[in-house]
PDB file of C-alpha atoms and ligand atoms in Angstrom:
ATOM      1  CA  MET A 308      17.971  -4.297 -16.774  1.00 94.00           C
ATOM      2  CA  ILE A 309      16.601  -4.323 -13.470  1.00 98.00           C
ATOM      3  CA  TYR A 310      12.505  -4.031 -13.261  1.00 98.00           C
ATOM      4  CA  PHE A 311      10.865  -2.873  -9.811  1.00 98.00           C
ATOM      5  CA  VAL A 312       7.582  -4.135 -10.032  1.00 98.00           C
ATOM      6  CA  GLY A 313       4.674  -3.607  -7.838  1.00 98.00           C
ATOM      7  CA  ALA A 314       3.176  -7.057  -7.077  1.00 98.00           C
ATOM      8  CA  GLY A 315      -0.364  -5.750  -6.010  1.00 98.00           C
ATOM      9  CA  PRO A 316      -2.112  -5.906  -2.672  1.00 98.00           C
ATOM     10  CA  GLY A 317      -2.349  -9.872  -2.610  1.00 98.00           C
ATOM     11  CA  ALA A 318      -4.821 -11.468  -5.079  1.00 98.00           C
ATOM     12  CA  VAL A 319      -2.711 -13.004  -7.684  1.00 98.00           C
ATOM     13  CA  ASP A 320      -4.622 -11.374 -10.765  1.00 98.00           C
ATOM     14  CA  LEU A 321      -4.291  -7.685  -9.182  1.00 98.00           C
ATOM     15  CA  ILE A 322      -0.709  -7.442 -10.594  1.00 98.00           C
ATOM     16  CA  THR A 323      -0.527  -5.465 -13.670  1.00 98.00           C
ATOM     17  CA  VAL A 324      -0.525  -6.823 -17.241  1.00 98.00           C
ATOM     18  CA  ARG A 325       3.029  -5.280 -17.571  1.00 98.00           C
ATOM     19  CA  GLY A 326       4.120  -6.693 -14.181  1.00 98.00           C
ATOM     20  CA  GLN A 327       3.094 -10.333 -14.916  1.00 98.00           C
ATOM     21  CA  LYS A 328       4.786 -10.254 -18.673  1.00 98.00           C
ATOM     22  CA  LEU A 329       8.067  -9.224 -16.852  1.00 98.00           C
ATOM     23  CA  LEU A 330       7.574 -11.926 -14.348  1.00 98.00           C
ATOM     24  CA  GLU A 331       7.337 -14.347 -17.143  1.00 98.00           C
ATOM     25  CA  LYS A 332      10.874 -13.155 -18.790  1.00 98.00           C
ATOM     26  CA  ALA A 333      12.762 -12.720 -15.615  1.00 98.00           C
ATOM     27  CA  ASP A 334      15.912 -14.637 -15.271  1.00 98.00           C
ATOM     28  CA  LEU A 335      16.165 -13.531 -11.637  1.00 98.00           C
ATOM     29  CA  ILE A 336      13.151 -12.734  -9.222  1.00 98.00           C
ATOM     30  CA  ILE A 337      13.755 -11.369  -5.892  1.00 98.00           C
ATOM     31  CA  TYR A 338      10.532 -10.918  -4.072  1.00 98.00           C
ATOM     32  CA  ALA A 339       9.495  -9.479  -0.573  1.00 94.00           C
ATOM     33  CA  GLY A 340       8.120 -12.769   0.925  1.00 93.00           C
ATOM     34  CA  SER A 341       6.787 -11.395   3.997  1.00 91.00           C
ATOM     35  CA  LEU A 342       3.918  -9.730   2.048  1.00 95.00           C
ATOM     36  CA  VAL A 343       4.320 -10.868  -1.880  1.00 97.00           C
ATOM     37  CA  ASN A 344       2.129 -13.373  -2.461  1.00 97.00           C
ATOM     38  CA  PRO A 345       4.159 -16.837  -3.181  1.00 97.00           C
ATOM     39  CA  GLU A 346       1.471 -17.613  -6.155  1.00 97.00           C
ATOM     40  CA  LEU A 347       2.811 -15.137  -8.103  1.00 98.00           C
ATOM     41  CA  LEU A 348       5.681 -17.061  -8.426  1.00 98.00           C
ATOM     42  CA  GLN A 349       3.867 -19.284 -10.869  1.00 97.00           C
ATOM     43  CA  PHE A 350       4.703 -16.802 -13.827  1.00 98.00           C
ATOM     44  CA  ALA A 351       8.373 -17.377 -13.356  1.00 98.00           C
ATOM     45  CA  LYS A 352       9.986 -19.126 -16.306  1.00 98.00           C
ATOM     46  CA  GLU A 353      11.834 -22.552 -15.798  1.00 97.00           C
ATOM     47  CA  GLY A 354      15.141 -22.264 -14.485  1.00 97.00           C
ATOM     48  CA  CYS A 355      14.447 -18.770 -13.183  1.00 98.00           C
ATOM     49  CA  ARG A 356      16.547 -17.966  -9.811  1.00 98.00           C
ATOM     50  CA  ILE A 357      14.065 -17.068  -7.106  1.00 98.00           C
ATOM     51  CA  CYS A 358      15.342 -15.301  -3.868  1.00 98.00           C
ATOM     52  CA  ASN A 359      13.107 -14.236  -0.979  1.00 97.00           C
ATOM     53  CA  SER A 360      14.327 -10.901   0.125  1.00 97.00           C
ATOM     54  CA  ALA A 361      12.588 -11.440   3.707  1.00 94.00           C
ATOM     55  CA  SER A 362      15.931 -12.731   4.999  1.00 94.00           C
ATOM     56  CA  MET A 363      18.312 -10.740   2.974  1.00 96.00           C
ATOM     57  CA  THR A 364      19.862  -7.508   3.943  1.00 97.00           C
ATOM     58  CA  LEU A 365      20.216  -4.564   1.166  1.00 97.00           C
ATOM     59  CA  GLU A 366      23.747  -5.784   0.518  1.00 97.00           C
ATOM     60  CA  ASP A 367      22.654  -9.222  -0.357  1.00 97.00           C
ATOM     61  CA  VAL A 368      19.958  -7.768  -2.577  1.00 98.00           C
ATOM     62  CA  LEU A 369      22.291  -5.573  -4.580  1.00 98.00           C
ATOM     63  CA  GLN A 370      25.066  -8.270  -4.703  1.00 98.00           C
ATOM     64  CA  GLU A 371      22.269 -10.675  -6.632  1.00 98.00           C
ATOM     65  CA  MET A 372      21.490  -7.640  -8.872  1.00 98.00           C
ATOM     66  CA  GLU A 373      25.007  -7.156  -9.849  1.00 97.00           C
ATOM     67  CA  GLN A 374      25.684 -10.702 -10.537  1.00 98.00           C
ATOM     68  CA  ALA A 375      22.526 -10.923 -12.839  1.00 98.00           C
ATOM     69  CA  GLU A 376      23.380  -7.698 -14.467  1.00 97.00           C
ATOM     70  CA  ALA A 377      27.096  -9.082 -14.964  1.00 96.00           C
ATOM     71  CA  ALA A 378      25.940 -12.065 -16.589  1.00 97.00           C
ATOM     72  CA  GLY A 379      23.514 -10.210 -19.089  1.00 97.00           C
ATOM     73  CA  ARG A 380      20.063 -11.620 -17.034  1.00 98.00           C
ATOM     74  CA  MET A 381      16.906  -9.649 -16.447  1.00 98.00           C
ATOM     75  CA  THR A 382      16.183  -9.165 -12.805  1.00 98.00           C
ATOM     76  CA  VAL A 383      12.710  -8.590 -11.260  1.00 98.00           C
ATOM     77  CA  ARG A 384      12.692  -6.920  -8.040  1.00 98.00           C
ATOM     78  CA  LEU A 385       8.966  -7.583  -6.775  1.00 98.00           C
ATOM     79  CA  HIS A 386       7.496  -5.364  -4.282  1.00 98.00           C
ATOM     80  CA  THR A 387       4.214  -5.776  -2.258  1.00 98.00           C
ATOM     81  CA  GLY A 388       1.432  -3.210  -3.253  1.00 98.00           C
ATOM     82  CA  ASP A 389       2.691  -0.137  -5.092  1.00 98.00           C
ATOM     83  CA  PRO A 390       6.688   0.181  -4.502  1.00 98.00           C
ATOM     84  CA  SER A 391       6.062   3.995  -3.456  1.00 98.00           C
ATOM     85  CA  LEU A 392       5.023   3.238  -0.281  1.00 98.00           C
ATOM     86  CA  TYR A 393       7.004   1.985   2.347  1.00 96.00           C
ATOM     87  CA  GLY A 394       8.783  -0.030  -0.207  1.00 94.00           C
ATOM     88  CA  ALA A 395      12.864   0.740   0.726  1.00 95.00           C
ATOM     89  CA  ILE A 396      12.971   1.196  -3.083  1.00 96.00           C
ATOM     90  CA  ARG A 397      14.677   4.321  -2.842  1.00 97.00           C
ATOM     91  CA  GLU A 398      17.851   3.114  -1.302  1.00 97.00           C
ATOM     92  CA  GLN A 399      17.989   0.182  -4.159  1.00 98.00           C
ATOM     93  CA  MET A 400      17.781   2.692  -7.003  1.00 98.00           C
ATOM     94  CA  ASP A 401      20.266   5.113  -5.695  1.00 98.00           C
ATOM     95  CA  ALA A 402      22.873   2.383  -5.198  1.00 98.00           C
ATOM     96  CA  LEU A 403      21.937   1.463  -8.642  1.00 98.00           C
ATOM     97  CA  ASP A 404      22.587   4.875 -10.155  1.00 98.00           C
ATOM     98  CA  GLN A 405      25.857   4.584  -8.432  1.00 97.00           C
ATOM     99  CA  ARG A 406      26.876   1.486  -9.969  1.00 96.00           C
ATOM    100  CA  HIS A 407      25.709   2.786 -13.574  1.00 96.00           C
ATOM    101  CA  ILE A 408      22.769  -0.144 -13.694  1.00 97.00           C
ATOM    102  CA  ALA A 409      19.901   0.955 -15.597  1.00 97.00           C
ATOM    103  CA  TYR A 410      16.441  -0.152 -14.227  1.00 98.00           C
ATOM    104  CA  THR A 411      12.830   0.748 -14.944  1.00 98.00           C
ATOM    105  CA  TYR A 412       9.965   1.036 -12.404  1.00 97.00           C
ATOM    106  CA  VAL A 413       6.384  -0.639 -12.890  1.00 98.00           C
ATOM    107  CA  PRO A 414       3.686   0.637 -10.587  1.00 98.00           C
ATOM    108  CA  GLY A 415       1.348  -1.884  -8.737  1.00 98.00           C
ATOM    109  CA  VAL A 416      -2.061  -1.615  -7.007  1.00 98.00           C
ATOM    110  CA  SER A 417      -1.616  -0.642  -3.567  1.00 98.00           C
ATOM    111  CA  SER A 418      -3.123  -2.321  -0.293  1.00 98.00           C
ATOM    112  CA  PHE A 419      -4.830   1.151   0.206  1.00 98.00           C
ATOM    113  CA  SER A 420      -7.016   0.792  -3.028  1.00 98.00           C
ATOM    114  CA  ALA A 421      -7.551  -2.925  -2.196  1.00 98.00           C
ATOM    115  CA  ALA A 422      -8.914  -1.863   1.275  1.00 98.00           C
ATOM    116  CA  ALA A 423     -11.332   0.696  -0.277  1.00 98.00           C
ATOM    117  CA  ALA A 424     -12.708  -2.078  -2.522  1.00 98.00           C
ATOM    118  CA  ALA A 425     -12.762  -4.107   0.561  1.00 98.00           C
ATOM    119  CA  VAL A 426     -15.180  -1.821   2.473  1.00 98.00           C
ATOM    120  CA  ARG A 427     -16.753  -0.819  -0.598  1.00 97.00           C
ATOM    121  CA  LYS A 428     -16.356   2.713   0.183  1.00 97.00           C
ATOM    122  CA  GLU A 429     -14.851   5.752  -1.352  1.00 97.00           C
ATOM    123  CA  TYR A 430     -12.173   7.695   0.241  1.00 98.00           C
ATOM    124  CA  THR A 431     -12.930  11.073  -0.713  1.00 97.00           C
ATOM    125  CA  LEU A 432     -16.758  12.328  -0.565  1.00 95.00           C
ATOM    126  CA  PRO A 433     -17.958  15.793  -1.005  1.00 93.00           C
ATOM    127  CA  GLY A 434     -18.321  17.699   2.228  1.00 93.00           C
ATOM    128  CA  ILE A 435     -16.610  14.977   4.336  1.00 94.00           C
ATOM    129  CA  SER A 436     -13.193  14.458   3.123  1.00 95.00           C
ATOM    130  CA  GLN A 437     -11.135  15.431  -0.030  1.00 96.00           C
ATOM    131  CA  SER A 438      -7.939  14.294   1.422  1.00 97.00           C
ATOM    132  CA  VAL A 439      -6.350  11.249   2.299  1.00 98.00           C
ATOM    133  CA  ILE A 440      -3.757  10.777   4.771  1.00 98.00           C
ATOM    134  CA  ILE A 441      -1.438   7.923   4.386  1.00 98.00           C
ATOM    135  CA  THR A 442       0.757   7.307   7.351  1.00 97.00           C
ATOM    136  CA  ARG A 443       1.873   4.990   9.727  1.00 96.00           C
ATOM    137  CA  MET A 444       2.250   5.036  13.874  1.00 95.00           C
ATOM    138  CA  GLU A 445       6.287   5.436  15.100  1.00 91.00           C
ATOM    139  CA  GLY A 446       7.475   2.173  15.827  1.00 86.00           C
ATOM    140  CA  ARG A 447      10.870   1.304  15.266  1.00 86.00           C
ATOM    141  CA  THR A 448      11.089   3.305  12.195  1.00 87.00           C
ATOM    142  CA  PRO A 449      10.833   7.124  13.532  1.00 90.00           C
ATOM    143  CA  VAL A 450       8.276   9.632  12.441  1.00 91.00           C
ATOM    144  CA  PRO A 451       9.394  13.293  11.476  1.00 93.00           C
ATOM    145  CA  ASP A 452       8.102  15.910  13.526  1.00 92.00           C
ATOM    146  CA  GLY A 453       4.956  17.334  12.783  1.00 91.00           C
ATOM    147  CA  GLN A 454       3.933  14.113  11.003  1.00 93.00           C
ATOM    148  CA  ARG A 455       2.624  12.180  14.179  1.00 94.00           C
ATOM    149  CA  ILE A 456      -0.864  10.526  14.446  1.00 95.00           C
ATOM    150  CA  ALA A 457      -2.111  13.389  16.306  1.00 94.00           C
ATOM    151  CA  ASP A 458      -1.005  15.920  14.272  1.00 94.00           C
ATOM    152  CA  TYR A 459      -2.773  14.380  11.150  1.00 95.00           C
ATOM    153  CA  ALA A 460      -5.852  13.551  13.223  1.00 94.00           C
ATOM    154  CA  ALA A 461      -6.454  17.242  13.822  1.00 92.00           C
ATOM    155  CA  HIS A 462      -7.434  17.516   9.995  1.00 93.00           C
ATOM    156  CA  HIS A 463     -10.325  15.003  10.278  1.00 94.00           C
ATOM    157  CA  ALA A 464      -9.391  13.843   6.749  1.00 96.00           C
ATOM    158  CA  THR A 465      -9.550  10.163   5.822  1.00 97.00           C
ATOM    159  CA  MET A 466      -6.908   8.201   7.264  1.00 98.00           C
ATOM    160  CA  VAL A 467      -5.310   5.173   6.044  1.00 98.00           C
ATOM    161  CA  ILE A 468      -2.470   4.059   8.429  1.00 98.00           C
ATOM    162  CA  PHE A 469      -0.275   1.499   7.565  1.00 98.00           C
ATOM    163  CA  LEU A 470       2.305  -0.784   9.381  1.00 96.00           C
ATOM    164  CA  SER A 471       0.467  -0.159  12.813  1.00 95.00           C
ATOM    165  CA  THR A 472      -1.515  -3.188  13.664  1.00 95.00           C
ATOM    166  CA  GLY A 473       0.466  -3.954  16.600  1.00 94.00           C
ATOM    167  CA  LEU A 474       0.256  -0.691  18.247  1.00 96.00           C
ATOM    168  CA  LEU A 475      -3.534  -0.213  18.300  1.00 97.00           C
ATOM    169  CA  ASP A 476      -3.652   0.882  21.863  1.00 96.00           C
ATOM    170  CA  LYS A 477      -1.607   3.877  21.236  1.00 96.00           C
ATOM    171  CA  LEU A 478      -2.894   4.566  17.994  1.00 97.00           C
ATOM    172  CA  GLN A 479      -6.370   5.157  18.981  1.00 97.00           C
ATOM    173  CA  ASP A 480      -5.087   7.210  22.029  1.00 97.00           C
ATOM    174  CA  GLU A 481      -3.272   9.526  19.433  1.00 96.00           C
ATOM    175  CA  LEU A 482      -6.035   9.800  17.263  1.00 97.00           C
ATOM    176  CA  ILE A 483      -8.522  10.391  19.731  1.00 97.00           C
ATOM    177  CA  HIS A 484      -5.998  13.064  21.556  1.00 96.00           C
ATOM    178  CA  GLY A 485      -5.540  14.394  18.007  1.00 95.00           C
ATOM    179  CA  GLY A 486      -9.041  15.589  17.923  1.00 93.00           C
ATOM    180  CA  TYR A 487     -11.359  12.389  16.521  1.00 95.00           C
ATOM    181  CA  ALA A 488     -14.398  11.795  18.340  1.00 95.00           C
ATOM    182  CA  GLU A 489     -14.497   8.181  20.118  1.00 97.00           C
ATOM    183  CA  ASP A 490     -17.244   7.123  17.904  1.00 96.00           C
ATOM    184  CA  THR A 491     -15.521   8.300  14.812  1.00 96.00           C
ATOM    185  CA  PRO A 492     -15.892   5.242  12.293  1.00 97.00           C
ATOM    186  CA  ALA A 493     -13.156   2.711  11.563  1.00 98.00           C
ATOM    187  CA  ALA A 494     -12.248  -0.352  10.174  1.00 98.00           C
ATOM    188  CA  ILE A 495      -9.656  -3.126  10.307  1.00 98.00           C
ATOM    189  CA  VAL A 496      -8.856  -4.501   7.100  1.00 98.00           C
ATOM    190  CA  TYR A 497      -7.021  -7.890   6.969  1.00 98.00           C
ATOM    191  CA  LYS A 498      -5.268  -8.902   4.105  1.00 98.00           C
ATOM    192  CA  ALA A 499      -7.464  -7.084   1.526  1.00 98.00           C
ATOM    193  CA  SER A 500      -7.890  -8.961  -1.934  1.00 98.00           C
ATOM    194  CA  TRP A 501      -6.409 -12.333  -0.247  1.00 98.00           C
ATOM    195  CA  PRO A 502      -8.608 -15.221   0.049  1.00 96.00           C
ATOM    196  CA  ASP A 503      -8.650 -14.820   3.934  1.00 97.00           C
ATOM    197  CA  GLU A 504      -9.360 -11.152   3.522  1.00 98.00           C
ATOM    198  CA  ARG A 505     -11.729  -9.983   6.689  1.00 98.00           C
ATOM    199  CA  VAL A 506     -13.054  -6.555   7.348  1.00 98.00           C
ATOM    200  CA  CYS A 507     -13.780  -5.481  11.128  1.00 98.00           C
ATOM    201  CA  PRO A 508     -15.785  -2.032  11.500  1.00 97.00           C
ATOM    202  CA  CYS A 509     -15.249  -0.490  14.663  1.00 98.00           C
ATOM    203  CA  THR A 510     -14.888   3.054  16.302  1.00 97.00           C
ATOM    204  CA  VAL A 511     -11.857   4.834  16.931  1.00 98.00           C
ATOM    205  CA  ALA A 512     -11.973   4.111  20.502  1.00 98.00           C
ATOM    206  CA  THR A 513     -12.480   0.294  19.828  1.00 98.00           C
ATOM    207  CA  LEU A 514      -9.393  -0.282  17.451  1.00 98.00           C
ATOM    208  CA  ALA A 515      -7.581  -2.380  19.852  1.00 98.00           C
ATOM    209  CA  GLU A 516     -10.108  -4.511  21.526  1.00 98.00           C
ATOM    210  CA  THR A 517     -11.722  -5.343  18.025  1.00 98.00           C
ATOM    211  CA  ALA A 518      -8.280  -6.114  16.607  1.00 98.00           C
ATOM    212  CA  ALA A 519      -7.642  -8.453  19.717  1.00 97.00           C
ATOM    213  CA  ALA A 520     -11.212 -10.200  19.580  1.00 98.00           C
ATOM    214  CA  ALA A 521     -10.531 -11.005  15.626  1.00 97.00           C
ATOM    215  CA  GLY A 522      -6.887 -12.266  16.718  1.00 97.00           C
ATOM    216  CA  ILE A 523      -5.415  -9.688  13.883  1.00 97.00           C
ATOM    217  CA  THR A 524      -1.975  -8.772  14.774  1.00 95.00           C
ATOM    218  CA  ARG A 525      -0.704  -7.820  11.541  1.00 94.00           C
ATOM    219  CA  THR A 526      -0.755  -7.388   7.595  1.00 96.00           C
ATOM    220  CA  ALA A 527      -3.858  -5.128   8.305  1.00 98.00           C
ATOM    221  CA  LEU A 528      -4.634  -1.432   7.251  1.00 98.00           C
ATOM    222  CA  ILE A 529      -6.521   0.883   9.689  1.00 98.00           C
ATOM    223  CA  LEU A 530      -9.153   3.020   8.009  1.00 98.00           C
ATOM    224  CA  VAL A 531     -10.608   6.000   9.940  1.00 98.00           C
ATOM    225  CA  GLY A 532     -13.096   8.910   8.854  1.00 97.00           C
ATOM    226  CA  ASP A 533     -16.625   9.510   8.420  1.00 96.00           C
ATOM    227  CA  PHE A 534     -16.319   8.256   4.774  1.00 97.00           C
ATOM    228  CA  LEU A 535     -16.933   4.981   6.306  1.00 97.00           C
ATOM    229  CA  ASP A 536     -20.485   6.001   7.339  1.00 93.00           C
ATOM    230  CA  GLY A 537     -23.136   8.445   7.595  1.00 77.00           C
ATOM    231  CA  SER A 538     -23.951  11.236   4.761  1.00 78.00           C
ATOM    232  CA  TYR A 539     -22.524  13.301   2.035  1.00 84.00           C
ATOM    233  CA  ASP A 540     -22.854  16.043  -0.543  1.00 83.00           C
ATOM    234  CA  ARG A 541     -23.938  14.412  -4.355  1.00 81.00           C
ATOM    235  CA  SER A 542     -20.843  14.967  -6.636  1.00 83.00           C
ATOM    236  CA  LYS A 543     -20.941  18.044  -8.914  1.00 84.00           C
ATOM    237  CA  LEU A 544     -19.369  15.795 -11.741  1.00 82.00           C
ATOM    238  CA  TYR A 545     -22.917  13.753 -12.322  1.00 85.00           C
ATOM    239  CA  ASP A 546     -25.069  16.609 -11.354  1.00 86.00           C
ATOM    240  CA  PRO A 547     -27.512  17.481 -14.079  1.00 85.00           C
ATOM    241  CA  SER A 548     -27.281  21.299 -13.362  1.00 86.00           C
ATOM    242  CA  PHE A 549     -23.317  21.572 -13.283  1.00 86.00           C
ATOM    243  CA  THR A 550     -21.576  22.076 -16.392  1.00 88.00           C
ATOM    244  CA  HIS A 551     -18.083  21.155 -17.436  1.00 88.00           C
ATOM    245  CA  GLY A 552     -15.770  20.397 -20.387  1.00 87.00           C
ATOM    246  CA  PHE A 553     -17.656  17.207 -21.664  1.00 86.00           C
ATOM    247  CA  ARG A 554     -21.165  18.126 -20.561  1.00 84.00           C
ATOM    248  CA  LYS A 555     -23.797  21.042 -20.637  1.00 86.00           C
ATOM    249  CA  ALA A 556     -26.047  21.380 -17.617  1.00 86.00           C
ATOM    250  CA  SER A 557     -29.350  20.392 -18.672  1.00 81.00           C
ATOM    251  CA  GLN A 558     -31.360  22.319 -16.199  1.00 66.00           C
TER     252      GLN A 558
HETATM  253  N1  SAH B 106       3.813  -1.149  -0.552  1.00 54.67           N
HETATM  254  C1  SAH B 106       2.784  -1.844   0.107  1.00 54.67           C
HETATM  255  C2  SAH B 106       2.935  -1.347   1.502  1.00 54.67           C
HETATM  256  C3  SAH B 106       4.169  -2.139   2.322  1.00 54.67           C
HETATM  257  S1  SAH B 106       4.188  -1.681   4.249  1.00 54.67           S
HETATM  258  C4  SAH B 106       1.419  -1.493  -0.395  1.00 54.67           C
HETATM  259  O1  SAH B 106       1.587  -0.468  -1.271  1.00 54.67           O
HETATM  260  O2  SAH B 106       0.547  -1.741  -0.099  1.00 54.67           O
HETATM  261  C5  SAH B 106       3.379  -3.263   4.547  1.00 54.67           C
HETATM  262  C6  SAH B 106       2.097  -2.905   5.003  1.00 54.67           C
HETATM  263  O3  SAH B 106       1.187  -2.572   4.322  1.00 54.67           O
HETATM  264  C7  SAH B 106       1.658  -3.891   6.105  1.00 54.67           C
HETATM  265  O4  SAH B 106       1.950  -3.630   7.710  1.00 54.67           O
HETATM  266  C8  SAH B 106       0.077  -3.530   6.142  1.00 54.67           C
HETATM  267  O5  SAH B 106      -0.178  -2.440   7.047  1.00 54.67           O
HETATM  268  C9  SAH B 106      -0.045  -2.934   4.523  1.00 54.67           C
HETATM  269  N2  SAH B 106      -0.770  -4.072   3.924  1.00 54.67           N
HETATM  270  C10 SAH B 106       0.079  -4.593   2.678  1.00 54.67           C
HETATM  271  N3  SAH B 106      -0.928  -5.517   2.119  1.00 54.67           N
HETATM  272  C11 SAH B 106      -1.840  -5.499   2.743  1.00 54.67           C
HETATM  273  C12 SAH B 106      -3.232  -5.975   2.359  1.00 54.67           C
HETATM  274  N4  SAH B 106      -3.175  -6.974   1.331  1.00 54.67           N
HETATM  275  N5  SAH B 106      -4.214  -5.877   3.299  1.00 54.67           N
HETATM  276  C13 SAH B 106      -4.029  -4.930   4.418  1.00 54.67           C
HETATM  277  N6  SAH B 106      -2.843  -4.297   4.657  1.00 54.67           N
HETATM  278  C14 SAH B 106      -1.913  -4.527   3.726  1.00 54.67           C
END
């Protein structure tokens, strides 16, 4: 059996209990070394084979998995954050389907959740934003038509932008082009939940200069929107005058 496991955003104790137990049982761990915290490998049992996928191709990864499977060994494929976001997990699952190799998928805490915790904010605020747009700048990986930053900026919803720390000049141009005011609050969250986590508050117009001043070039998320600052409406859920399935209004 192959287990795809979300490693969480960085802090060793932000992997799920299920994920940690699987790491402890694995005969082979293939981990995404560019972002997974290597301290998680302390959970591996003695004799476990450990491969860093940073220097491997999809074919190499599949070969390791097939060999382990043929020998009756258990594999954990450890992906950063939650594997459903920019994890390149689908192509692995499809290849395993073709080979009739069984797999299970264990979710993880994404860095976008850890980033909200780092800035101590809520992405969805009544009257401000009820949607979160998770996206990235077009880089060497293209973005389909209609899904560019400027298209999404027009919605003025909360935005969480992955994989774009090296493209901040372009990113801020696109955000402003798409309709965000220059002084819209933004934040750069570097290595959320890691011991060297850093939060740099700024505005949409100062993203590039803020990152440059802080020396941040990778492993960061860009948060954009009025959820970072300013007023909002109180939630209905905890409003005394609001009745719902679990509570009657008191006024
Ligand atoms: N599946 C992962 C994302 C993988 S893409 C997840 O759910 O988090 C890799 C990108 O994620 C990085 O370029 C960076 O933009 C972001 N990222 C991953 N871990 C991060 C962290 N701890 N803090 C800030 N950004 C992070």
